[in-house]
PDB file of N, CA, C and O in Angstrom:
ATOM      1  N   UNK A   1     -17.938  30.213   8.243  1.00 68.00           N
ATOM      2  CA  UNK A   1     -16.977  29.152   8.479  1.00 68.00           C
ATOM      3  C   UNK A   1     -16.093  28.989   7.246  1.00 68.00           C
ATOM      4  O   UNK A   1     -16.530  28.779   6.115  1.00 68.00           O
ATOM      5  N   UNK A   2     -14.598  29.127   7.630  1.00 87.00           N
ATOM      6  CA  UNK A   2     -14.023  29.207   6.345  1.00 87.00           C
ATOM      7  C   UNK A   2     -13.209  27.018   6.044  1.00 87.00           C
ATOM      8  O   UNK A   2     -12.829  26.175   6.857  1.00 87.00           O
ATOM      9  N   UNK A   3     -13.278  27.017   5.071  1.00 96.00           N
ATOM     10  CA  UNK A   3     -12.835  25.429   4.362  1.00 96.00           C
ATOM     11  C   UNK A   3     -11.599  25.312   4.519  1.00 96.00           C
ATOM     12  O   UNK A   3     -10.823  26.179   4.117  1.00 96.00           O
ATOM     13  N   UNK A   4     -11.194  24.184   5.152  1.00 97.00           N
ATOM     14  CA  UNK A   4      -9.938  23.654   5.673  1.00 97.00           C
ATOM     15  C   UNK A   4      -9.560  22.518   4.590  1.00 97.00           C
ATOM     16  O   UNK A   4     -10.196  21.542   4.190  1.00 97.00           O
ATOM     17  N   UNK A   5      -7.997  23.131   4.199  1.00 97.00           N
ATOM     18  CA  UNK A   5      -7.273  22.496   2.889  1.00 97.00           C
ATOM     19  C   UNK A   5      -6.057  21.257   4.241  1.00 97.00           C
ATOM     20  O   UNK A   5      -5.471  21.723   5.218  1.00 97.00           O
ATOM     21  N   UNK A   6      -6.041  20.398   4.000  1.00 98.00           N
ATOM     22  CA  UNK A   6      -5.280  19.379   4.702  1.00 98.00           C
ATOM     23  C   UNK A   6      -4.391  19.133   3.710  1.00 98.00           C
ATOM     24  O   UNK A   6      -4.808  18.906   2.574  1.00 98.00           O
ATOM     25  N   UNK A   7      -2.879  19.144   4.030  1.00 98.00           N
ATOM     26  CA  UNK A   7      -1.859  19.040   3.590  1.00 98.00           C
ATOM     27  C   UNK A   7      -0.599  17.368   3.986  1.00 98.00           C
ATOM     28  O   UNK A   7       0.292  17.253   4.827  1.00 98.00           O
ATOM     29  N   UNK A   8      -0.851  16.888   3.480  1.00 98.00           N
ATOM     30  CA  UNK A   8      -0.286  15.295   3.254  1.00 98.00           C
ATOM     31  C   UNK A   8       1.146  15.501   2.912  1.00 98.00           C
ATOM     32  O   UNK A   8       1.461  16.203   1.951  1.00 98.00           O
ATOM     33  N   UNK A   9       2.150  14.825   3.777  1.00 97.00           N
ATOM     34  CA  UNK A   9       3.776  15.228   3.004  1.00 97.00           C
ATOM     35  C   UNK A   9       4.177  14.215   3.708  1.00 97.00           C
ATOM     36  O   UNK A   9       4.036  14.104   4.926  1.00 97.00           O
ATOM     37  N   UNK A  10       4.915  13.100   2.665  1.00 97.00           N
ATOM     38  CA  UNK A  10       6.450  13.050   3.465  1.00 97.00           C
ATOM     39  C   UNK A  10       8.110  13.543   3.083  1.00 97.00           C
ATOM     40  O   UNK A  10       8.556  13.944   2.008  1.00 97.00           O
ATOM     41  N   UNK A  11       8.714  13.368   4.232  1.00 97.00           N
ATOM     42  CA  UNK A  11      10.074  13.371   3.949  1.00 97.00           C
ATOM     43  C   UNK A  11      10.809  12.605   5.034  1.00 97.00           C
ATOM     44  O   UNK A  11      10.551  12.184   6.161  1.00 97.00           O
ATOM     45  N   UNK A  12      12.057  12.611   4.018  1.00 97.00           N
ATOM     46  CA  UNK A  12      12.894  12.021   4.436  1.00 97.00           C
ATOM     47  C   UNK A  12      14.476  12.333   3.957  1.00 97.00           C
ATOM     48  O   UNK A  12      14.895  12.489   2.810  1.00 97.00           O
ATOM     49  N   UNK A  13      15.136  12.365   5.100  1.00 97.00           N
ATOM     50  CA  UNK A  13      16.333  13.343   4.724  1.00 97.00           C
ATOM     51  C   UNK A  13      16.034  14.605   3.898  1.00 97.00           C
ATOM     52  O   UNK A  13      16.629  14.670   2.822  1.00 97.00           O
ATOM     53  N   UNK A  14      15.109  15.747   4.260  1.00 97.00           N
ATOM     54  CA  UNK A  14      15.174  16.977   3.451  1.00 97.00           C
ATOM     55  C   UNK A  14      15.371  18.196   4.103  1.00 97.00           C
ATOM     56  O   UNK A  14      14.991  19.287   3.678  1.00 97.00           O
ATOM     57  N   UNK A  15      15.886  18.018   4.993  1.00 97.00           N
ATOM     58  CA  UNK A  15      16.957  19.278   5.755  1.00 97.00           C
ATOM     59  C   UNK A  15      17.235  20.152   4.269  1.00 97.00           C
ATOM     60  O   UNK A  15      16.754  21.284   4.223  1.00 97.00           O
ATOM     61  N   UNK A  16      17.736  19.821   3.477  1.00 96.00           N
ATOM     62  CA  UNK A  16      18.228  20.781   2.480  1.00 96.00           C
ATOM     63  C   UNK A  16      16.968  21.521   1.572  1.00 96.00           C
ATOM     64  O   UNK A  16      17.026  22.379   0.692  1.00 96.00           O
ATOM     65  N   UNK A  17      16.085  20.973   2.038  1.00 96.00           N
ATOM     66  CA  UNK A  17      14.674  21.659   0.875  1.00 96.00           C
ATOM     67  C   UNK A  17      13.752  22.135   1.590  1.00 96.00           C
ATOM     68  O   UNK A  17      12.892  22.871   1.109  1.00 96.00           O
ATOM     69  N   UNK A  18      13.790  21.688   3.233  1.00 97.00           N
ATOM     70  CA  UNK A  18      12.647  21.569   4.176  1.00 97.00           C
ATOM     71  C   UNK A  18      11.920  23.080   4.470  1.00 97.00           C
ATOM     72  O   UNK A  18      10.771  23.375   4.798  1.00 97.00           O
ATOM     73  N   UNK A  19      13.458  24.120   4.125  1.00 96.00           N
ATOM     74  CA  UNK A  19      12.728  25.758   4.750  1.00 96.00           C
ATOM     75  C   UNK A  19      12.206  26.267   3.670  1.00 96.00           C
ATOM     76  O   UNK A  19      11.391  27.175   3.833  1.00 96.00           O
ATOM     77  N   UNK A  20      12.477  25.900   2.518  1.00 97.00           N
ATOM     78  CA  UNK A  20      11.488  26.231   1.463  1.00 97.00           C
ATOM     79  C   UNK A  20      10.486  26.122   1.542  1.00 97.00           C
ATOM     80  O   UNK A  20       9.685  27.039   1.722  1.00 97.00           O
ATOM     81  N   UNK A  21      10.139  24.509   1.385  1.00 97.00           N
ATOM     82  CA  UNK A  21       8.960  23.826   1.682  1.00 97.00           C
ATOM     83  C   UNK A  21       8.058  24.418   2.331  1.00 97.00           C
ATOM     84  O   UNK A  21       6.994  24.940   1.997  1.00 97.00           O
ATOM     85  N   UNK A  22       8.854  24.222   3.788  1.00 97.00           N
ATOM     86  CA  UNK A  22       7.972  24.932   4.464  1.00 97.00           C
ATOM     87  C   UNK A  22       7.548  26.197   4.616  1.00 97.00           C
ATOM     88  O   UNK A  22       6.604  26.246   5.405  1.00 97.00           O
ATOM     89  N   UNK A  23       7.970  27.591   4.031  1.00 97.00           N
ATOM     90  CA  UNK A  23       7.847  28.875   3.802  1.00 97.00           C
ATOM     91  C   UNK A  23       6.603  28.681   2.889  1.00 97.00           C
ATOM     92  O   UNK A  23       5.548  29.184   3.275  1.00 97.00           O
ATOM     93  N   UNK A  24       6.626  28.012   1.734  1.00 97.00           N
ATOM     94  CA  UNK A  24       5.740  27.798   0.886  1.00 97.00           C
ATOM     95  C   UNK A  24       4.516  27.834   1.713  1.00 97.00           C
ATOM     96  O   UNK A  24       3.837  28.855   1.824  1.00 97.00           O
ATOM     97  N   UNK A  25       4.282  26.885   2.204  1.00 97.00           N
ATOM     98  CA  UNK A  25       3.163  26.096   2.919  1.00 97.00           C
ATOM     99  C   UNK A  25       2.775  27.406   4.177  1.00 97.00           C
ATOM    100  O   UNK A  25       1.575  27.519   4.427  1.00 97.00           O
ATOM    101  N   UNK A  26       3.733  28.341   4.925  1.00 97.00           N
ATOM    102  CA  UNK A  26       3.471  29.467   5.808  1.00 97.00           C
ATOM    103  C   UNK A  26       2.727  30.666   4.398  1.00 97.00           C
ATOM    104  O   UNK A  26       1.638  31.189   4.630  1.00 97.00           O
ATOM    105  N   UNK A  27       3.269  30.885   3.390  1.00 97.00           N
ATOM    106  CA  UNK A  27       2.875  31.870   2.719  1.00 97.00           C
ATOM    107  C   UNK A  27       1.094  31.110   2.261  1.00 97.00           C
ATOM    108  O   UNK A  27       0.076  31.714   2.598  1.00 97.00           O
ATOM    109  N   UNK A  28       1.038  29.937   1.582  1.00 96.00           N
ATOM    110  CA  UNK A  28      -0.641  29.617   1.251  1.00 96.00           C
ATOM    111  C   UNK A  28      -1.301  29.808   2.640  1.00 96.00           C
ATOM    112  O   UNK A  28      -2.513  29.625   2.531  1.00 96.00           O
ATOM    113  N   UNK A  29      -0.992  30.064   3.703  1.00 96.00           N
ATOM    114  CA  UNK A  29      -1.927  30.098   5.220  1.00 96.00           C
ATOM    115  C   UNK A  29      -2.447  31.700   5.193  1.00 96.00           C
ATOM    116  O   UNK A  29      -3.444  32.013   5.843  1.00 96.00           O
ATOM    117  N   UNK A  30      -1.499  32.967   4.176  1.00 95.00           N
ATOM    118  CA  UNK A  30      -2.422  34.059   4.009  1.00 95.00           C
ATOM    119  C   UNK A  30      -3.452  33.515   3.319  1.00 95.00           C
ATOM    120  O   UNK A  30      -3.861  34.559   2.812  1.00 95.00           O
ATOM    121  N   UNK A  31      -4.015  32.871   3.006  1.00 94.00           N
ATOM    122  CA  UNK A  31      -5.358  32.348   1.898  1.00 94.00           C
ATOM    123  C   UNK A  31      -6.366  32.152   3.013  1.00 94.00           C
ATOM    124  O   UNK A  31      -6.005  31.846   4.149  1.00 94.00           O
ATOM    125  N   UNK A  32      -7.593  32.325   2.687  1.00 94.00           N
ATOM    126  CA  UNK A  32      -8.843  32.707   3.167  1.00 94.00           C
ATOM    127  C   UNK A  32      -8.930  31.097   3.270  1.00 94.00           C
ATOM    128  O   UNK A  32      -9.751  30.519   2.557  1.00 94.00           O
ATOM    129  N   UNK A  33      -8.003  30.276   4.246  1.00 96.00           N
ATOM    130  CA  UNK A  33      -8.778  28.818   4.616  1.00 96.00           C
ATOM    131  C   UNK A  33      -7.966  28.300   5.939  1.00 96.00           C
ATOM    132  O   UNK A  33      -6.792  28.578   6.183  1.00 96.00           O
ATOM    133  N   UNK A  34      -8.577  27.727   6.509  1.00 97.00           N
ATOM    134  CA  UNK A  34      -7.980  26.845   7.554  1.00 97.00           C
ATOM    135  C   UNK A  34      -7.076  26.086   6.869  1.00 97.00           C
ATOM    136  O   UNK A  34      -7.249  25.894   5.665  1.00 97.00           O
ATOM    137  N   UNK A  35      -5.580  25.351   7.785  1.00 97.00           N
ATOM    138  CA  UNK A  35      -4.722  24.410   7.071  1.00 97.00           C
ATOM    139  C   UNK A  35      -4.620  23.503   8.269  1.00 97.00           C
ATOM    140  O   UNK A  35      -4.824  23.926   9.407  1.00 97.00           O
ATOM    141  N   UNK A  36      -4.332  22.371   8.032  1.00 98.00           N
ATOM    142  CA  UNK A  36      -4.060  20.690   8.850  1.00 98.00           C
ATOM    143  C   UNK A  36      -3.043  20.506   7.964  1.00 98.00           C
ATOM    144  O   UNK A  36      -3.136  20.809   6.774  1.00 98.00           O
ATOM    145  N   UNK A  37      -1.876  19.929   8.576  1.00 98.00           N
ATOM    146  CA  UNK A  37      -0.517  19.536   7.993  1.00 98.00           C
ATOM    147  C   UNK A  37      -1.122  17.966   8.505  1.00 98.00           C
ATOM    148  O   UNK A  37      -2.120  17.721   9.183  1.00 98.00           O
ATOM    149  N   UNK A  38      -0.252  17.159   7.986  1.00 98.00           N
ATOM    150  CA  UNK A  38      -0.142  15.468   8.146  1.00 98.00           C
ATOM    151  C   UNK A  38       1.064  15.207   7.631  1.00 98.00           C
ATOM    152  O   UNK A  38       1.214  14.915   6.445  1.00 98.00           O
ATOM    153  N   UNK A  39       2.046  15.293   8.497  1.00 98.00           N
ATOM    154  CA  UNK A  39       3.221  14.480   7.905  1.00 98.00           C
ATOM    155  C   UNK A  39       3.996  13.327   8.525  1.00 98.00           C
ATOM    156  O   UNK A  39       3.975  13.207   9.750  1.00 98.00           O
ATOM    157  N   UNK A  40       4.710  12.429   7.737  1.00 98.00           N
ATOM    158  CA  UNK A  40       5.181  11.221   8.066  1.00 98.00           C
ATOM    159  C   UNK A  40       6.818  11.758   7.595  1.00 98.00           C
ATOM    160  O   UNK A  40       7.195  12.578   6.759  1.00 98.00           O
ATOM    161  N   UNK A  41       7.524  10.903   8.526  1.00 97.00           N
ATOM    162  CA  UNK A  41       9.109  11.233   8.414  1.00 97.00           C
ATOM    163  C   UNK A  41       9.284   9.514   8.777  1.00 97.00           C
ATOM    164  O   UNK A  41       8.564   8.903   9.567  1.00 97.00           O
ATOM    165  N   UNK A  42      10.496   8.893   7.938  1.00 96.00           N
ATOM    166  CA  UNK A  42      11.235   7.481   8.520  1.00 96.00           C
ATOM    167  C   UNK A  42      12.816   7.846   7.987  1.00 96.00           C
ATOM    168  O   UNK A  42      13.365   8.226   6.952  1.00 96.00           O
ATOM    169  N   UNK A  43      13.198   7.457   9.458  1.00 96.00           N
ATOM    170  CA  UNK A  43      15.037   6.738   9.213  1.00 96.00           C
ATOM    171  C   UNK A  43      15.698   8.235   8.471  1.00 96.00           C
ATOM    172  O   UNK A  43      16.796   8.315   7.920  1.00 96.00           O
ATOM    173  N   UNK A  44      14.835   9.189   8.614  1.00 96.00           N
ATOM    174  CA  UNK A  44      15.852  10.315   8.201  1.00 96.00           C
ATOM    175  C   UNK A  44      17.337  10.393   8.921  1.00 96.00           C
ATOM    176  O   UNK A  44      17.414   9.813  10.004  1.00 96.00           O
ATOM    177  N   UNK A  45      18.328  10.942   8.508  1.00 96.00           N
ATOM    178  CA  UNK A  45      19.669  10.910   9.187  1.00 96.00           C
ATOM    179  C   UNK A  45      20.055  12.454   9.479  1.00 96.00           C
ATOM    180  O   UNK A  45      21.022  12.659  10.214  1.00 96.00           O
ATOM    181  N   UNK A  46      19.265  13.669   8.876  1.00 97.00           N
ATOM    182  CA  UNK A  46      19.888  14.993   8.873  1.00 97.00           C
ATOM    183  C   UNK A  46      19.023  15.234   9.838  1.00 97.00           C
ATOM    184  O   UNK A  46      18.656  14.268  10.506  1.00 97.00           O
ATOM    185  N   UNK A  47      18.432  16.712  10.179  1.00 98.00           N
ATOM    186  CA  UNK A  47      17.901  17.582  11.088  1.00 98.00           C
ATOM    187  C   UNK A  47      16.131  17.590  10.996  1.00 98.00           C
ATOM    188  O   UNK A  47      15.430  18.314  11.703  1.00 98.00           O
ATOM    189  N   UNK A  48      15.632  16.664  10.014  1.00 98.00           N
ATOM    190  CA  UNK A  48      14.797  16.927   9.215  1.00 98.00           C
ATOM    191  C   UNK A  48      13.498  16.651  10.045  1.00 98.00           C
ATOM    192  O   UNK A  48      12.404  17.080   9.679  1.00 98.00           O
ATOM    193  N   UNK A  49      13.699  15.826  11.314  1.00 98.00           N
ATOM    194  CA  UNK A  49      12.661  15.689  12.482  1.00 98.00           C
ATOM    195  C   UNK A  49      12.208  16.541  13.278  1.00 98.00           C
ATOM    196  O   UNK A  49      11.049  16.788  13.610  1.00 98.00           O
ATOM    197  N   UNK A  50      13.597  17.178  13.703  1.00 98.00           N
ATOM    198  CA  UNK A  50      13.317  18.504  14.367  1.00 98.00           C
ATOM    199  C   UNK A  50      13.258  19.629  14.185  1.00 98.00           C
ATOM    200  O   UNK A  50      13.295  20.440  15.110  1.00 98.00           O
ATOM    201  N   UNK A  51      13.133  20.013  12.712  1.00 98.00           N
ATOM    202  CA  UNK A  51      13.332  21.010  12.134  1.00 98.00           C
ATOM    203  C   UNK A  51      11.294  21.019  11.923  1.00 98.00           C
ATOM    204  O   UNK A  51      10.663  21.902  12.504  1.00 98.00           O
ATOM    205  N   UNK A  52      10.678  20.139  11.212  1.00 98.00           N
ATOM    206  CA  UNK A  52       9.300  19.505  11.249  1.00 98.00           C
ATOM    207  C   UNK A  52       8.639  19.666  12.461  1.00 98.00           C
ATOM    208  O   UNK A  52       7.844  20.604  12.412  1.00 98.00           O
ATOM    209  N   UNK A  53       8.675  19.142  13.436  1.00 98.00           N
ATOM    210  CA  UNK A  53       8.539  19.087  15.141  1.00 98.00           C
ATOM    211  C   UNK A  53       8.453  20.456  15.255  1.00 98.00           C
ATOM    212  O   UNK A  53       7.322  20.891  15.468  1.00 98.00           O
ATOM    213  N   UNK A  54       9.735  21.581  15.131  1.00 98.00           N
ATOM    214  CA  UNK A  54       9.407  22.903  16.041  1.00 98.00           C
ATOM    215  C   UNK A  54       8.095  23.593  14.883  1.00 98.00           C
ATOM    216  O   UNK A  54       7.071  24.163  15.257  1.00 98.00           O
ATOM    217  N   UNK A  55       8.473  23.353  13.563  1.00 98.00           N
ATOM    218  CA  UNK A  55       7.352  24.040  12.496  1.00 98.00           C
ATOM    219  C   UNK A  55       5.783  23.808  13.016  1.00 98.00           C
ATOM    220  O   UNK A  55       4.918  24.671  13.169  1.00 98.00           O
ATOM    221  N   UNK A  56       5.686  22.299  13.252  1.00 98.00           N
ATOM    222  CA  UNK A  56       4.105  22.155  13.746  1.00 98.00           C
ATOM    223  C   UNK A  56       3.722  22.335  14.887  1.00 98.00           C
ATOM    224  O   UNK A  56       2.684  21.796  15.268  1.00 98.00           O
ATOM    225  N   UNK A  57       4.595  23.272  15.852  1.00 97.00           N
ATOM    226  CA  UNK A  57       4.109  23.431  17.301  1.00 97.00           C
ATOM    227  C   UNK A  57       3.170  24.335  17.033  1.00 97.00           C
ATOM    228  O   UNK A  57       2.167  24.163  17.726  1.00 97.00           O
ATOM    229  N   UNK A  58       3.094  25.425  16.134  1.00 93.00           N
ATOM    230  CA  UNK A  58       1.976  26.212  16.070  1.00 93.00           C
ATOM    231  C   UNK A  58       1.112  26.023  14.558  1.00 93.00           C
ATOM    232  O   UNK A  58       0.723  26.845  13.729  1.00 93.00           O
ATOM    233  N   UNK A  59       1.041  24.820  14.628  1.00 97.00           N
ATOM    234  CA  UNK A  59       0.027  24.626  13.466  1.00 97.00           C
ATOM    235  C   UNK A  59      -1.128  23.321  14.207  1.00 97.00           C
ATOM    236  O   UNK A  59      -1.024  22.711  15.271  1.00 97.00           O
ATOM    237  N   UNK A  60      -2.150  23.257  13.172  1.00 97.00           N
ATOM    238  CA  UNK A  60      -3.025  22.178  13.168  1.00 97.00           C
ATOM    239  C   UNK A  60      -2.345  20.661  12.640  1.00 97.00           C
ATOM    240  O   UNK A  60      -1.690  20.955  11.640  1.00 97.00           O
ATOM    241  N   UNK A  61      -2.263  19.639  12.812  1.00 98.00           N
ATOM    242  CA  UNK A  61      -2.118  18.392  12.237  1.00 98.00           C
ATOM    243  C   UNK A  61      -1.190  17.549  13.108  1.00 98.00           C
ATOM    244  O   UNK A  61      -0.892  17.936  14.238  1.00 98.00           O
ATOM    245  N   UNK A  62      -0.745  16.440  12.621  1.00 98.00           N
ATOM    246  CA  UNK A  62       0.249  15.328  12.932  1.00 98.00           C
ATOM    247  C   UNK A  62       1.378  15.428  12.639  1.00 98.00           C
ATOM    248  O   UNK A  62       1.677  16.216  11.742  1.00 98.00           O
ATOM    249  N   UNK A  63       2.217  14.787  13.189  1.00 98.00           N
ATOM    250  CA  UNK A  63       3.778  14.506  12.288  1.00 98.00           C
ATOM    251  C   UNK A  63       3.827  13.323  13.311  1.00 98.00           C
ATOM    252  O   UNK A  63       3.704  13.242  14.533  1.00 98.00           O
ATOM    253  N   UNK A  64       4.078  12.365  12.207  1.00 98.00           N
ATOM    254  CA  UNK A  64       4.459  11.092  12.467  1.00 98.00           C
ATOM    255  C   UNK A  64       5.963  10.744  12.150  1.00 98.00           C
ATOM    256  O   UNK A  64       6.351  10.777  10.982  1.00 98.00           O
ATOM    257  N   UNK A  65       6.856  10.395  13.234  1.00 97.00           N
ATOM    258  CA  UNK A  65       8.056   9.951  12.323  1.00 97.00           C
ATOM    259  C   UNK A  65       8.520   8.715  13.413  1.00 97.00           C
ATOM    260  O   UNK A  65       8.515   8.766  14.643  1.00 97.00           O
ATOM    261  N   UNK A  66       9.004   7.360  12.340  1.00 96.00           N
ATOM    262  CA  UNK A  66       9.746   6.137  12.720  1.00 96.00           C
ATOM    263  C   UNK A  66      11.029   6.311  12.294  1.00 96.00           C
ATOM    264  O   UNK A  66      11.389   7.080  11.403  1.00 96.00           O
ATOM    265  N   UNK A  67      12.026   5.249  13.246  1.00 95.00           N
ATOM    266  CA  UNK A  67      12.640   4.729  13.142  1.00 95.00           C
ATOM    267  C   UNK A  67      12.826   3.107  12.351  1.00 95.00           C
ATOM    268  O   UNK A  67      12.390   2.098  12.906  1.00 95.00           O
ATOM    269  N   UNK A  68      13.315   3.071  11.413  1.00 95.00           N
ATOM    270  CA  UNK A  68      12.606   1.524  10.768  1.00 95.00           C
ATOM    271  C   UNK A  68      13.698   1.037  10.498  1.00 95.00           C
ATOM    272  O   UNK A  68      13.978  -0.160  10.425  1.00 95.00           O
ATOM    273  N   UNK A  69      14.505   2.118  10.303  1.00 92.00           N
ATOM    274  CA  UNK A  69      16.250   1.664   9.922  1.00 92.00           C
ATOM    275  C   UNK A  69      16.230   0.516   8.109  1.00 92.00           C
ATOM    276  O   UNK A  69      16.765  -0.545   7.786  1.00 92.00           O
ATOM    277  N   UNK A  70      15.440   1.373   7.492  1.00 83.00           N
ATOM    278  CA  UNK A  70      15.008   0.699   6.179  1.00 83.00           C
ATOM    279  C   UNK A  70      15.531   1.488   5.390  1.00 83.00           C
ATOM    280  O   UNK A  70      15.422   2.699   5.587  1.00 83.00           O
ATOM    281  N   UNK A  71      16.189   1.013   4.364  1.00 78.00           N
ATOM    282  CA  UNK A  71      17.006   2.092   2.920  1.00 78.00           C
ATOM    283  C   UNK A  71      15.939   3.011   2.343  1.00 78.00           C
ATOM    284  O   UNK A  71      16.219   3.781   1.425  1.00 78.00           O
TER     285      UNK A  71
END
């Protein structure tokens, strides 16, 4: 049974950093462990929900995102 690393993130508005990010996080999944994403998104204004959304269709975890309309 291999050890599952759970990964905690938020963002907000990061359309501009998000495919990095997330490449990062696809390249540590060659590593000899299970991964769980957990992420939270609020009041973003760019692409940054659905860009998140299609990434975790084939992963383990959550994505949480509100509307709060808060600065």
């Amino acid at each position: 049974m291999r050890d599952t690393i759970a990964v905690y993130s938020l963002f907000r508005d990061s359309e501009p950093h998000l495919a990095r990010t997330l490449a990062q996080f696809e390249d540590l999944e060659s590593l000899d462990y299970n991964f769980e994403y957990y992420f939270y998104e609020n009041d973003s204004k760019d692409n940054t929900v659905d860009l998140v959304k299609k990434w975790m269709e084939a992963r383990q975890g959550e994505f949480l995102h509100e509307t709060l309309n808060s600065r």
